[in-house]
Amino acid sequence: MTANFLIGLREGLEATLIVVLLMAYLTKSGRRGLLPRLWAGVGIAVAVSAAFGALLTFGPQGLTFEAQEAIGGGLSILAVCLVTWMVFWMARTARTLGSELRSRVDGVADGAAWGLILVAALAVGREGLETALFLWAAAQASGESSTPLVGALLGLVVAAGLGYLLHRGVLKVNLSRFFTWTGAALVVIAGGVLAYGVHDLQEAGILPGLHSLAFDVSAAVPPSSWYGTLLKGTLNFSPATTWLEAAAWILYVIPVMFFYLKTTVRPPATPVEARSATPVVAS
């Protein structure tokens, strides 16, 4: 539940910030009459994301066990690829996101109504589709159905609340620091999803080594225990892990975390740099 709460919070806040930026720009530029187009685009994005989540959940039912495992493993690996791209993309573009969105709005605001609707739908829908896929993969990895969904919904609700407070000017957040450390946490969570995807492909007979275990600590960490459940829910930790799963986790988490932190964590600025830099805060 904790991992899915973090996913919902992180992805939800990204989508909420996009909406807040678009609303603020339309309002400040005297285009409040275009806000219904913005909300229409957001509504389309939410509907498409929900439909995609339903397709992921109910689509594979009725297939053979091997087919379900193959689809689940493939989608889990795809989710890891998308979330990896997302955290690096946000690290690179966080400072210029507002200007990019304003440029897109200026390009379509005076044109056909569908232009702004499309901008909003694509900007928010990208986050929604990524969230649906990664939440589905994380829920599959945890082996539960309702609890991950509750955690994700709580994260989305908190994100919406934070977005409202940011829009009203009640709250100020260092967004750079927030996205840096939640991105690092998502890398660890994605490592667990990747290992689970590999296990699914082993179950499907696509990858070898299903019965070749790197370790089995089920006696010390029973899956049904509270701490076993906690490790499973937060890190997707499996007490019985194959060599291929362990290798996938190590070969993903260590290099990706290294390059991510190298990209995002910078040394303290000198006094001159600190005076000239613009803080990354939303208000």
Coordinates of C-alpha atoms in Angstrom, one line a residue:
M1 CA 0.0 0.0 0.0
T2 CA 2.8 2.4 0.8
A3 CA 4.5 2.0 -2.5
N4 CA 1.2 2.5 -4.4
F5 CA 0.5 5.6 -2.2
L6 CA 3.8 7.0 -3.3
I7 CA 3.1 6.2 -6.9
G8 CA -0.3 7.9 -6.8
L9 CA 1.1 10.9 -4.9
R10 CA 4.1 11.4 -7.3
E11 CA 2.2 10.8 -10.6
G12 CA -0.9 12.6 -9.3
L13 CA 1.1 15.7 -8.3
E14 CA 2.8 15.8 -11.7
A15 CA -0.6 15.8 -13.4
T16 CA -2.0 18.3 -10.9
L17 CA 0.8 20.7 -11.4
I18 CA 0.3 20.6 -15.2
V19 CA -3.4 21.5 -14.6
V20 CA -2.4 24.2 -12.1
L21 CA 0.1 25.7 -14.5
L22 CA -2.4 25.8 -17.4
M23 CA -5.1 27.3 -15.2
A24 CA -2.8 30.0 -13.9
Y25 CA -1.6 30.9 -17.3
L26 CA -5.1 31.1 -18.8
T27 CA -6.3 33.2 -15.9
K28 CA -3.3 35.6 -16.0
S29 CA -3.5 36.0 -19.7
G30 CA -7.1 37.0 -19.6
R31 CA -8.4 33.7 -21.2
R32 CA -10.6 32.4 -18.4
G33 CA -13.2 31.6 -21.0
L34 CA -11.0 28.8 -22.2
L35 CA -11.0 27.0 -18.9
P36 CA -13.9 24.7 -19.9
R37 CA -11.7 23.4 -22.8
L38 CA -9.0 22.7 -20.3
W39 CA -11.3 20.7 -18.1
A40 CA -12.7 18.9 -21.1
G41 CA -9.2 17.7 -21.9
V42 CA -8.5 16.7 -18.4
G43 CA -11.8 14.7 -18.3
I44 CA -10.9 12.9 -21.5
A45 CA -7.4 12.0 -20.1
V46 CA -9.0 10.7 -16.8
A47 CA -11.5 8.6 -18.8
V48 CA -8.9 7.1 -21.1
S49 CA -6.6 6.3 -18.2
A50 CA -9.4 4.6 -16.3
A51 CA -10.4 2.6 -19.3
F52 CA -6.8 1.6 -19.8
G53 CA -6.6 0.4 -16.2
A54 CA -9.8 -1.6 -16.6
L55 CA -8.4 -3.2 -19.8
L56 CA -5.2 -4.2 -18.0
T57 CA -7.2 -5.6 -15.0
F58 CA -9.9 -7.5 -16.9
G59 CA -8.5 -8.1 -20.4
P60 CA -6.2 -11.1 -19.6
Q61 CA -9.0 -13.0 -17.8
G62 CA -10.0 -16.2 -19.6
L63 CA -6.6 -16.8 -21.0
T64 CA -4.4 -19.7 -20.1
F65 CA -2.1 -19.4 -17.0
E66 CA 1.0 -19.2 -19.2
A67 CA -0.5 -16.5 -21.4
Q68 CA -1.6 -14.4 -18.4
E69 CA 1.9 -14.7 -16.9
A70 CA 3.5 -13.8 -20.2
I71 CA 1.3 -10.7 -20.6
G72 CA 1.8 -9.7 -17.0
G73 CA 5.6 -10.1 -17.2
G74 CA 5.8 -8.1 -20.4
L75 CA 3.6 -5.3 -19.1
S76 CA 5.6 -5.2 -15.9
I77 CA 8.8 -4.7 -17.8
L78 CA 7.2 -2.1 -20.0
A79 CA 6.0 -0.2 -16.8
V80 CA 9.5 -0.2 -15.5
C81 CA 10.8 1.3 -18.8
L82 CA 8.1 4.0 -18.7
V83 CA 8.7 4.9 -15.1
T84 CA 12.4 5.1 -15.6
W85 CA 12.0 7.4 -18.6
M86 CA 9.5 9.5 -16.6
V87 CA 11.8 10.1 -13.6
F88 CA 14.7 11.1 -15.9
W89 CA 12.4 13.2 -18.0
M90 CA 11.1 15.1 -15.0
A91 CA 14.7 15.6 -13.7
R92 CA 15.6 17.2 -17.0
T93 CA 12.5 19.3 -17.7
A94 CA 11.2 20.3 -14.3
R95 CA 12.6 23.8 -14.6
T96 CA 11.2 24.4 -18.1
L97 CA 7.9 22.6 -17.8
G98 CA 5.9 25.8 -17.3
S99 CA 7.4 27.6 -20.2
E100 CA 6.8 24.6 -22.5
L101 CA 3.1 24.4 -21.5
R102 CA 2.6 28.1 -22.0
S103 CA 4.1 27.9 -25.4
R104 CA 1.7 25.1 -26.4
V105 CA -1.3 27.0 -25.1
D106 CA -0.3 30.1 -27.0
G107 CA -0.1 28.0 -30.2
V108 CA -3.6 26.7 -29.9
A109 CA -5.6 29.2 -27.8
D110 CA -6.9 31.3 -30.7
G111 CA -7.5 28.3 -33.0
A112 CA -10.2 25.6 -32.9
A113 CA -11.7 24.5 -29.6
W114 CA -10.2 21.0 -29.9
G115 CA -6.6 22.4 -29.9
L116 CA -6.5 23.3 -26.2
I117 CA -8.6 20.2 -25.4
L118 CA -5.9 18.1 -27.1
V119 CA -3.0 19.9 -25.3
A120 CA -4.6 19.3 -21.9
A121 CA -5.6 15.7 -22.8
L122 CA -2.1 14.8 -24.0
A123 CA -0.3 16.5 -21.1
V124 CA -2.4 14.9 -18.4
G125 CA -3.1 11.7 -20.3
R126 CA 0.5 10.8 -20.5
E127 CA 0.8 10.9 -16.7
G128 CA -2.5 9.0 -16.4
L129 CA -1.5 6.1 -18.7
E130 CA 1.9 5.8 -17.0
T131 CA 0.2 5.8 -13.6
A132 CA -2.4 3.1 -14.6
L133 CA 0.3 0.8 -16.1
F134 CA 2.7 1.2 -13.2
L135 CA 0.0 0.8 -10.5
W136 CA -1.3 -2.3 -12.2
A137 CA 2.2 -3.8 -12.4
A138 CA 2.9 -2.9 -8.7
A139 CA -0.5 -4.4 -7.6
Q140 CA 0.3 -7.6 -9.5
A141 CA 3.7 -7.7 -7.9
S142 CA 2.2 -7.3 -4.4
G143 CA -0.2 -10.1 -5.0
E144 CA -3.2 -8.1 -3.8
S145 CA -6.1 -6.4 -5.5
S146 CA -7.9 -3.9 -3.3
T147 CA -5.2 -2.6 -0.9
P148 CA -2.8 -1.2 -3.6
L149 CA -5.8 0.5 -5.2
V150 CA -6.8 2.1 -1.9
G151 CA -3.2 3.3 -1.4
A152 CA -3.1 4.7 -4.9
L153 CA -6.4 6.5 -4.5
L154 CA -5.2 8.1 -1.2
G155 CA -2.1 9.3 -3.0
L156 CA -4.1 10.8 -5.8
V157 CA -6.4 12.5 -3.3
V158 CA -3.5 14.0 -1.4
A159 CA -1.9 15.1 -4.7
A160 CA -5.2 16.8 -5.7
G161 CA -5.4 18.5 -2.3
L162 CA -1.8 19.8 -2.6
G163 CA -2.5 21.0 -6.1
Y164 CA -5.5 23.0 -4.8
L165 CA -3.4 24.5 -2.0
L166 CA -0.6 25.4 -4.5
H167 CA -3.2 27.0 -6.8
R168 CA -4.7 29.1 -4.0
G169 CA -1.2 30.2 -2.8
V170 CA -1.7 28.6 0.6
L171 CA 1.2 26.2 0.2
K172 CA 4.8 26.5 -1.0
V173 CA 6.7 23.4 -1.9
N174 CA 10.3 22.8 -3.0
L175 CA 9.3 20.8 -6.1
S176 CA 12.8 20.1 -7.1
R177 CA 13.6 18.3 -3.9
F178 CA 10.2 16.5 -3.8
F179 CA 10.6 15.1 -7.3
T180 CA 14.3 14.2 -6.7
W181 CA 13.7 12.0 -3.7
T182 CA 10.3 10.5 -4.8
G183 CA 12.0 9.6 -8.1
A184 CA 14.8 7.8 -6.2
A185 CA 12.1 5.8 -4.2
L186 CA 10.4 5.0 -7.5
V187 CA 13.6 3.5 -8.9
V188 CA 13.7 1.1 -6.0
I189 CA 10.0 0.2 -6.4
A190 CA 10.6 -0.3 -10.1
G191 CA 13.4 -2.7 -9.3
G192 CA 10.9 -4.9 -7.4
V193 CA 8.4 -4.7 -10.3
L194 CA 11.1 -5.7 -12.8
A195 CA 12.0 -8.7 -10.6
Y196 CA 8.3 -9.7 -10.5
G197 CA 8.1 -9.3 -14.2
V198 CA 11.0 -11.6 -14.7
H199 CA 9.4 -14.1 -12.4
D200 CA 6.2 -14.0 -14.4
L201 CA 8.2 -14.7 -17.6
Q202 CA 9.8 -17.6 -15.8
E203 CA 6.4 -18.9 -14.8
A204 CA 5.3 -18.7 -18.4
G205 CA 8.3 -20.7 -19.5
I206 CA 9.8 -17.9 -21.5
L207 CA 12.8 -17.4 -19.2
P208 CA 14.7 -20.2 -17.5
G209 CA 15.7 -20.7 -13.9
L210 CA 12.3 -20.8 -12.1
H211 CA 13.5 -23.3 -9.5
S212 CA 17.0 -22.0 -9.2
L213 CA 16.9 -19.8 -6.1
A214 CA 19.4 -17.2 -5.1
F215 CA 18.0 -17.3 -1.6
D216 CA 14.9 -18.4 0.3
V217 CA 14.3 -16.7 3.6
S218 CA 10.6 -17.6 3.9
A219 CA 11.2 -19.2 7.3
A220 CA 12.7 -15.9 8.7
V221 CA 10.4 -13.6 6.7
P222 CA 7.0 -15.4 6.3
P223 CA 5.0 -13.8 3.5
S224 CA 1.9 -13.7 5.7
S225 CA 3.7 -11.9 8.6
W226 CA 3.3 -8.2 9.1
Y227 CA 6.9 -7.5 8.2
G228 CA 6.8 -9.8 5.2
T229 CA 3.7 -8.0 4.1
L230 CA 5.4 -4.6 4.7
L231 CA 8.4 -5.6 2.7
K232 CA 6.2 -6.9 -0.1
G233 CA 4.0 -3.8 -0.2
T234 CA 6.8 -1.3 -0.1
L235 CA 9.7 -2.9 -2.0
N236 CA 8.0 -5.8 -3.7
F237 CA 10.4 -8.1 -1.8
S238 CA 10.0 -11.8 -2.4
P239 CA 11.4 -14.1 0.3
A240 CA 12.1 -16.8 -2.3
T241 CA 14.0 -15.1 -5.2
T242 CA 15.5 -16.8 -8.2
W243 CA 19.0 -16.0 -9.5
L244 CA 17.5 -14.3 -12.5
E245 CA 15.2 -12.1 -10.5
A246 CA 18.1 -11.1 -8.2
A247 CA 20.3 -10.3 -11.1
A248 CA 17.6 -8.2 -12.8
W249 CA 17.1 -6.2 -9.6
I250 CA 20.8 -5.5 -9.1
L251 CA 21.6 -4.7 -12.7
Y252 CA 18.7 -2.3 -12.8
V253 CA 18.6 -0.5 -9.4
I254 CA 22.3 0.1 -8.9
P255 CA 23.2 1.7 -12.3
V256 CA 19.9 3.5 -12.7
M257 CA 20.1 4.9 -9.2
F258 CA 23.7 6.0 -9.8
F259 CA 22.9 7.9 -13.0
Y260 CA 19.7 9.3 -11.6
L261 CA 21.4 10.8 -8.5
K262 CA 24.3 12.0 -10.6
T263 CA 21.7 13.8 -12.8
T264 CA 19.6 15.3 -10.0
V265 CA 21.7 15.8 -6.9
R266 CA 24.0 18.7 -7.4
P267 CA 26.7 20.0 -5.0
P268 CA 25.7 23.0 -2.9
A269 CA 25.8 26.3 -4.8
T270 CA 28.4 28.9 -4.1
P271 CA 27.1 32.2 -2.6
V272 CA 27.2 33.9 -6.0
E273 CA 25.4 31.0 -7.6
A274 CA 22.8 30.9 -4.8
R275 CA 22.1 34.7 -5.3
S276 CA 21.6 34.3 -9.0
A277 CA 19.6 31.0 -9.0
T278 CA 15.8 31.0 -9.0
P279 CA 14.4 28.6 -6.4
V280 CA 12.1 25.9 -7.7
V281 CA 9.0 26.5 -5.6
A282 CA 5.3 26.7 -6.5
S283 CA 3.0 29.1 -4.9

